[in-house]
XYZ file of C-alpha atoms in Angstrom:
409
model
C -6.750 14.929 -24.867
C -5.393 14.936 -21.243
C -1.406 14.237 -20.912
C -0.226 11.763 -18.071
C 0.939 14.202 -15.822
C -2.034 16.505 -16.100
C -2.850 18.592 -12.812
C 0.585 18.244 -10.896
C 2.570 21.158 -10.434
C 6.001 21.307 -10.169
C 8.145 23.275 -8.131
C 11.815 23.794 -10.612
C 14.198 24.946 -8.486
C 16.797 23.343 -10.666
C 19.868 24.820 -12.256
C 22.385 24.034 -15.303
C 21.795 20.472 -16.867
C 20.870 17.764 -14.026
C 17.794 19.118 -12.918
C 16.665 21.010 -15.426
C 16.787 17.728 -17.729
C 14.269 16.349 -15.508
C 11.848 18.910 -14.652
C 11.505 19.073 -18.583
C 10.829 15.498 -19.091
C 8.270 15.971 -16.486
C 7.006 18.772 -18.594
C 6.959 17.002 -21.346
C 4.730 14.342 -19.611
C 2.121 17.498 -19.046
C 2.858 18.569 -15.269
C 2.975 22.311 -14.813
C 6.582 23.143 -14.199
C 7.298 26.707 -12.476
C 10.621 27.319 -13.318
C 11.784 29.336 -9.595
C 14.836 31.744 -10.463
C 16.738 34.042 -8.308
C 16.227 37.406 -10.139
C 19.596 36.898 -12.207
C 18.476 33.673 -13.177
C 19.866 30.499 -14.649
C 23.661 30.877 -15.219
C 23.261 28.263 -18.413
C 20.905 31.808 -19.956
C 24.075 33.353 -20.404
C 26.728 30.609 -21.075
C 27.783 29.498 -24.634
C 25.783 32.222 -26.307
C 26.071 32.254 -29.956
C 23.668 34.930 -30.620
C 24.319 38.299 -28.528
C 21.760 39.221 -25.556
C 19.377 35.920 -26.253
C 18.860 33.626 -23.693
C 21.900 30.354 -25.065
C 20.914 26.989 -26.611
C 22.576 25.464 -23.665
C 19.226 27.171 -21.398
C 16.471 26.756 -24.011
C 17.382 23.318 -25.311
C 16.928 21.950 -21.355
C 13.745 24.424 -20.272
C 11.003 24.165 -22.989
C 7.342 24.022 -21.769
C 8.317 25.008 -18.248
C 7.067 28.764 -16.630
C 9.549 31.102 -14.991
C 9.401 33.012 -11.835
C 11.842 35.213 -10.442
C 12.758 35.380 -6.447
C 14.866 35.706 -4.035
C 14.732 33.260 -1.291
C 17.243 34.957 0.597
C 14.374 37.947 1.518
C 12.133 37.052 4.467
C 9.464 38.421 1.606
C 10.786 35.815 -0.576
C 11.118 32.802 1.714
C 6.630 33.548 2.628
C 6.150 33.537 -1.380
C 8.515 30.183 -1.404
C 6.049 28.790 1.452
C 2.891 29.413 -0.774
C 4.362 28.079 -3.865
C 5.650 25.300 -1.761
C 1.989 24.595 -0.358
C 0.166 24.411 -4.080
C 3.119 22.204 -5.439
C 2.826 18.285 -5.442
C 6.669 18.207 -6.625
C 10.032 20.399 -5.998
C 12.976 19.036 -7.470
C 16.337 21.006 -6.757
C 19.767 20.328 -7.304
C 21.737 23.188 -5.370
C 24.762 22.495 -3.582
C 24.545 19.622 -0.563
C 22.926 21.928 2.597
C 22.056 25.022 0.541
C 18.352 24.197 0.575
C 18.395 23.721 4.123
C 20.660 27.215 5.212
C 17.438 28.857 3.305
C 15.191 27.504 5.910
C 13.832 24.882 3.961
C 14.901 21.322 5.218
C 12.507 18.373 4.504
C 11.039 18.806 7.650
C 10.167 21.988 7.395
C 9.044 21.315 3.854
C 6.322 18.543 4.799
C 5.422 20.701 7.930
C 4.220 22.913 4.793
C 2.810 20.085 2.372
C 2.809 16.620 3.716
C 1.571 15.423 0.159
C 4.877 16.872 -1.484
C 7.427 15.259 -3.228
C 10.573 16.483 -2.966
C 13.554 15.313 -4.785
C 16.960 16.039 -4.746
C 19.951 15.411 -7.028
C 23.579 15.770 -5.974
C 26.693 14.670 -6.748
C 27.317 12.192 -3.884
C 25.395 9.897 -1.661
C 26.353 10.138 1.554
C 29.786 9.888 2.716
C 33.177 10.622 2.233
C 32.391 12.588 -1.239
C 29.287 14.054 -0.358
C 30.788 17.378 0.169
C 32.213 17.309 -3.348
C 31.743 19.557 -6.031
C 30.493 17.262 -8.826
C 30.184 18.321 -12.725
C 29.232 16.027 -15.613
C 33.017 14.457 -15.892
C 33.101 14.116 -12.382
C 30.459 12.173 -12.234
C 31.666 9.824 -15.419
C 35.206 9.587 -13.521
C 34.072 8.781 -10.082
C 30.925 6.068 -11.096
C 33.076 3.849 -13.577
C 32.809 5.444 -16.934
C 36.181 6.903 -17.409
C 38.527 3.895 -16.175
C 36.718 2.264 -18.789
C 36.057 4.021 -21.914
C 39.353 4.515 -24.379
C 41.638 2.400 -25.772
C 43.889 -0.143 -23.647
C 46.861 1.967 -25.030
C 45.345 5.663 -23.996
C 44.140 7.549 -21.096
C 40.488 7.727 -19.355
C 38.084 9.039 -21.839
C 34.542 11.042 -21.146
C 31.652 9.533 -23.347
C 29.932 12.474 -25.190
C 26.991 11.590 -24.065
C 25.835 13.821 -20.682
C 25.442 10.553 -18.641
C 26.185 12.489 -15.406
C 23.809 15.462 -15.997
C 20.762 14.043 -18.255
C 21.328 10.205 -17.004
C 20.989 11.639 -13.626
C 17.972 13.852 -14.698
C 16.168 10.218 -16.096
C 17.257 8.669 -12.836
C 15.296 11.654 -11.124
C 12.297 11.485 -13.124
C 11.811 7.826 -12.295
C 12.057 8.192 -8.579
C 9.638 11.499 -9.044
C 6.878 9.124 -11.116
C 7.286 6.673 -8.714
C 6.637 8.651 -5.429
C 3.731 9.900 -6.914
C 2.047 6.748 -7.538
C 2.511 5.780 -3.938
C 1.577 8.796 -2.701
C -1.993 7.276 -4.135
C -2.075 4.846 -1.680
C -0.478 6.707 1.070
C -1.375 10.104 0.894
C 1.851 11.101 1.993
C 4.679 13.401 -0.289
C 8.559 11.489 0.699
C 11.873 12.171 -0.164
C 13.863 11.259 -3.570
C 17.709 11.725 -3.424
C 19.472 10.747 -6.723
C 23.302 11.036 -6.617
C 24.897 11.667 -9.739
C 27.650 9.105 -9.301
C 24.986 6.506 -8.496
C 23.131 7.148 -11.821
C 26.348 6.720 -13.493
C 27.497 3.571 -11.883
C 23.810 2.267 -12.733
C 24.743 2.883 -16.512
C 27.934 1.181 -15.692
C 26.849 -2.291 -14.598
C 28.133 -4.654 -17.374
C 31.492 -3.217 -15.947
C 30.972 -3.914 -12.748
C 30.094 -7.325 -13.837
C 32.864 -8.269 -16.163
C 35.253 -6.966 -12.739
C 33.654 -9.747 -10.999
C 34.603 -12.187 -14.135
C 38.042 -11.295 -14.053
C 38.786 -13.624 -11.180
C 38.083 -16.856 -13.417
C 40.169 -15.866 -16.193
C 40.810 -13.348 -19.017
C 37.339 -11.767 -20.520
C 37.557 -13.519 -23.950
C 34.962 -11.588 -25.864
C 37.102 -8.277 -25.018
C 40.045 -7.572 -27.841
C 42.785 -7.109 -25.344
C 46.119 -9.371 -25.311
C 46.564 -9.019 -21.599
C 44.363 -8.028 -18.700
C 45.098 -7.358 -14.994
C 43.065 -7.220 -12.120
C 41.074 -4.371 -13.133
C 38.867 -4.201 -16.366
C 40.505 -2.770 -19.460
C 39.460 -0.011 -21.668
C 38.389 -2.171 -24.331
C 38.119 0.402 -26.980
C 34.765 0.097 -29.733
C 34.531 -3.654 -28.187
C 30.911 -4.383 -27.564
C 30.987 -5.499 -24.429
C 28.489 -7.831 -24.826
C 28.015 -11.308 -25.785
C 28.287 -11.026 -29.338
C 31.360 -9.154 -30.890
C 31.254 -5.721 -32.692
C 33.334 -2.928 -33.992
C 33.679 0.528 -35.727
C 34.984 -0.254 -38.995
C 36.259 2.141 -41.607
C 34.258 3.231 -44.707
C 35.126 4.772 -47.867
C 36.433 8.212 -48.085
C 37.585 8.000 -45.127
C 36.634 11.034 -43.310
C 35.945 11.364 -39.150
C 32.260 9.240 -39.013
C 32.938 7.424 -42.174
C 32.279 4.159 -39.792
C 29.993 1.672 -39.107
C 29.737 -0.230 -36.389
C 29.097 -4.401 -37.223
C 27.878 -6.980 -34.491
C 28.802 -10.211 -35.841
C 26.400 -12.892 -34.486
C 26.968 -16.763 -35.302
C 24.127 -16.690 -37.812
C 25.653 -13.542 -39.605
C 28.965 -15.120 -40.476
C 28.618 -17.351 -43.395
C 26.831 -14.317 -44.797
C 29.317 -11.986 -43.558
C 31.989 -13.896 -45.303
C 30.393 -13.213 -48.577
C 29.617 -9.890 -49.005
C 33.825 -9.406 -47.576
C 34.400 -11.689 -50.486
C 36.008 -14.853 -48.611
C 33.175 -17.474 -48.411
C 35.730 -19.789 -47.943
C 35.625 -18.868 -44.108
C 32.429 -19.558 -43.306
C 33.388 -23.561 -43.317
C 36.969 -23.228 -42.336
C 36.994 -25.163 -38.914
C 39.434 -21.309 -37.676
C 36.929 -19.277 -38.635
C 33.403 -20.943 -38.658
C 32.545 -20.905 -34.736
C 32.208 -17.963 -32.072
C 34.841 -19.828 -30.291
C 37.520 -20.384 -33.108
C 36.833 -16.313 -33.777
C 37.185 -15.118 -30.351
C 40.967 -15.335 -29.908
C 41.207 -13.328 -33.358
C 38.321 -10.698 -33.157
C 41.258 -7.964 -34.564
C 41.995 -10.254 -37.274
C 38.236 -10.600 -38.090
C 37.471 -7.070 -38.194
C 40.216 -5.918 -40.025
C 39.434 -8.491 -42.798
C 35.698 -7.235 -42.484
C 37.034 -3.461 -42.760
C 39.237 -4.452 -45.797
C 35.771 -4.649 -47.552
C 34.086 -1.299 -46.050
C 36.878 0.626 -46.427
C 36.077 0.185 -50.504
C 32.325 1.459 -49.727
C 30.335 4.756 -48.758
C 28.858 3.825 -45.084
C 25.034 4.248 -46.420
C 26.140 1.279 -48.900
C 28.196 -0.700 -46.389
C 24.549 -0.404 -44.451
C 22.432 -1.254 -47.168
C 24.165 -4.925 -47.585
C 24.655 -5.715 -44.348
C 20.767 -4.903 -43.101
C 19.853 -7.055 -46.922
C 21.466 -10.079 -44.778
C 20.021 -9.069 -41.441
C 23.194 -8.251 -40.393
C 23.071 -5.682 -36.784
C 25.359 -2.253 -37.657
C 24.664 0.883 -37.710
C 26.164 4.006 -39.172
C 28.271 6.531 -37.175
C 25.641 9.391 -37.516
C 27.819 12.961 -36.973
C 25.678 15.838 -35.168
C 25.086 17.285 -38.446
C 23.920 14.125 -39.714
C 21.649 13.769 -36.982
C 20.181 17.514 -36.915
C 19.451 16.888 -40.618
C 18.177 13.678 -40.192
C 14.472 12.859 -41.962
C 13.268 10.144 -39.959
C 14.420 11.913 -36.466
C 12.624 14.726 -37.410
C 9.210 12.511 -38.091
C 9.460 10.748 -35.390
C 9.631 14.249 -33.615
C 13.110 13.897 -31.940
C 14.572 16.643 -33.847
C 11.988 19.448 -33.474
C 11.754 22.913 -34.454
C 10.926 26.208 -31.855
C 10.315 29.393 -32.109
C 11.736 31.488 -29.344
C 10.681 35.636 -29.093
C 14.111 36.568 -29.245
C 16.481 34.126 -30.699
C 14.082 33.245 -33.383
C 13.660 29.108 -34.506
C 16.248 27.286 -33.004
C 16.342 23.246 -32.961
C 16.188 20.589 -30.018
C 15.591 17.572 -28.925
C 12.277 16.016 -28.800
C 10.261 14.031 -26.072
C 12.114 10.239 -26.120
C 9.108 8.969 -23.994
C 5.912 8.430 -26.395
C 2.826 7.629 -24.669
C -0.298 7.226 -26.774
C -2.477 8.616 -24.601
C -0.205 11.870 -23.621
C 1.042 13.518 -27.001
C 3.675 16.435 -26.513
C 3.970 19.708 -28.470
C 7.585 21.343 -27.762
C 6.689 24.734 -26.222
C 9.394 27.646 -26.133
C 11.497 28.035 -22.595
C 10.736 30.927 -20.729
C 11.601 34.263 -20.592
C 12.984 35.433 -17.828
C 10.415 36.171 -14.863
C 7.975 36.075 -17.867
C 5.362 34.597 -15.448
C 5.832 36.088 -12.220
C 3.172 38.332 -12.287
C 0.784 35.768 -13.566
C 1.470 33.387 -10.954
C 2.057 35.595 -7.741
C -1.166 37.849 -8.794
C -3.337 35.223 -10.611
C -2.566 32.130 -8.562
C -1.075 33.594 -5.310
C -3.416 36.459 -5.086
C -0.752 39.172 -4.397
C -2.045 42.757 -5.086
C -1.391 44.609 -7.945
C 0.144 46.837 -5.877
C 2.938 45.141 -4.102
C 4.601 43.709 -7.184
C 6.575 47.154 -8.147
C 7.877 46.944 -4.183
C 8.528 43.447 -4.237
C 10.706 44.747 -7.646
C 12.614 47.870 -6.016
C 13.125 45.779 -2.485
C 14.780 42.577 -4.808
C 12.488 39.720 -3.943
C 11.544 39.565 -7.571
């Protein structure tokens, strides 16, 4: 069976998380991704190792099913092989510093000069502008697009979300501009640009606080559990921030994810008020409507959390899905590594890697019927240089060990 992204090659000249978290989506999808690494390669091979002289989790958990190639694009040697690989590539997706791509001798007009049917994407921290010289990491990105001022409790400081929003929600970003350049480029014939900005991605995951800003100037946000709000929009804690209420509420024994988090919609709260052992509520005029529970959503939950707090979360879960009730369990990263029903679904896989041994990642999110995906191990590195400059560049034999002792590979 063919995969979706069958026959286009992709030019990786991605580093860390960003890129890398999109050139193996596209991967994923079935495009042939040449992973192109200066001869010291990746810096994430080395960082956070916890197994000596093995390429780290933090590289082969973002490169599987991707090739590697060593070079060095600063050799005039290197820059000609860069050209070739450039001219049999329908994608290159790179995420070096703003101008580095360009100092190389690559700009984008120099790059279409080469392959007019080329995509070629670019992620960065910035748009253009006052920040676009800016170093930008993950946290950057979360503090500068509207994550941070909002995330925490009223009470506390700025918090980062665990989840890599800046990197990988950048990388998603990337992939969708990518997909959709190529479809055009079926009507055009022509490659174009794709610039995503990590701060942009993040503010795009940030919207619902960007429109709540623009409610402030009719009043306080009612649905939020805060007692006093300025002209800015609070950190509103484990509020949903949505239209129907919800909250993290303790389970029995206590421990750090002994939580789970309850949405309590209007048809849910008779219910509700059952299974928490005061019926009584569901027809008292203080209690029985969204509006009459609003201006007490702390009381509410901390009369539903009198009830969990008596129960392991799996049971809390089991009675409130038995009434349709929306929650979910705080699943910790052990939880979710030894999950069953991640791992059929094929989100927690498996992978055997010639060094390291098995080691475990996450699967393909995107499930197309037509396009099934079988985790491959990363790359070693410069494992496929000689395949690729010799069996698809048609380099000699012979001027590999030179291209070795001169450093272009």
């Amino acid at each position: 069976m063919t995969k979706a992204l069958e026959g286009i090659r992709v030019l990786d000249m991605t580093h860390v998380q960003s890129g890398p978290s999109a050139t193996q989506l596209l991967a994923w999808l079935g495009a042939d991704v040449v992973k192109v690494e200066a001869p010291g390669g990746d810096i994430t091979r080395g960082q956070l190792r916890d197994v000596p002289d093995v390429d780290s989790l933090y590289f082969t958990m973002l490169n599987c099913n991707k090739r590697s190639v060593t070079l060095n694009t600063k050799t005039e040697r290197g820059k000609e092989i860069l050209t070739a690989l450039i001219e049999r590539s329908d994608v290159l997706v790179e995420n070096f510093a703003p101008g580095a791509v360009d100092r190389m001798g690559f700009t984008w007009e120099r790059i279409r000069q080469v392959n007019p049917r080329i995509v070629y994407a670019s992620i960065k921290g910035f748009g253009e502008g006052p920040y676009t010289g800016f170093k930008a990491y993950e946290v950057v990105a979360q503090a500068m697009g509207g994550s941070m001022a909002t995330t925490g409790f009223q009470d506390g400081p700025p918090m980062a979300t665990g989840a890599q929003i800046g990197d990988s929600g950048t990388g998603v970003h990337a992939v969708a501009g990518i997909l959709a350049a190529l479809f055009q480029r079926e009507r055009t014939g022509r490659g174009q640009r794709v610039n995503v900005a990590m701060q942009h991605a993040v503010l795009n995951l940030c919207r619902v606080k960007l429109r709540d800003q623009q409610r402030l100037a009719h009043g306080p946000l009612a649905e939020y559990p805060n007692d006093d709000f300025t002209d800015e929009v609070p950190r509103s804690g484990n509020a949903s921030g949505g239209g129907q209420p919800g909250w993290a509420v303790r389970c029995a024994p206590g421990g750090p994810n002994d939580y789970v988090y309850v949405i309590v919609q209007p048809v849910g709260w008779p219910p509700l008020t059952a299974l928490i052992g005061r019926p009584e509520l569901a027809a008292d005029p203080e209690w029985a409507t969204p509006e009459a529970r609003l201006p007490k959503l702390a009381k509410m939950f901390q009369l539903i959390e009198e009830w969990t707090s008596t129960l392991p979360k799996w049971e809390v879960l089991e009675r409130l899905n038995s009434h349709n009730i929306p929650c979910g369990p705080i699943l910790s990263t052990r939880e979710i590594i030894e999950d069953a029903s991640l791992a059929a679904n094929e989100m927690i896989v498996e992978v055997d890697h010639p060094e390291r041994g098995t080691f475990t990642t996450v699967g393909n999110p995107l499930k197309l019927s037509d396009s099934p995906v079988d985790i491959t191990t990363p790359p070693l590195l410069g494992q496929h240089t000689e395949e690729i400059l010799i069996g698809e560049l048609g380099l000699g034999h012979e001027e590999l060990p030179l291209l070795k002792t001169q450093g272009v590979i």
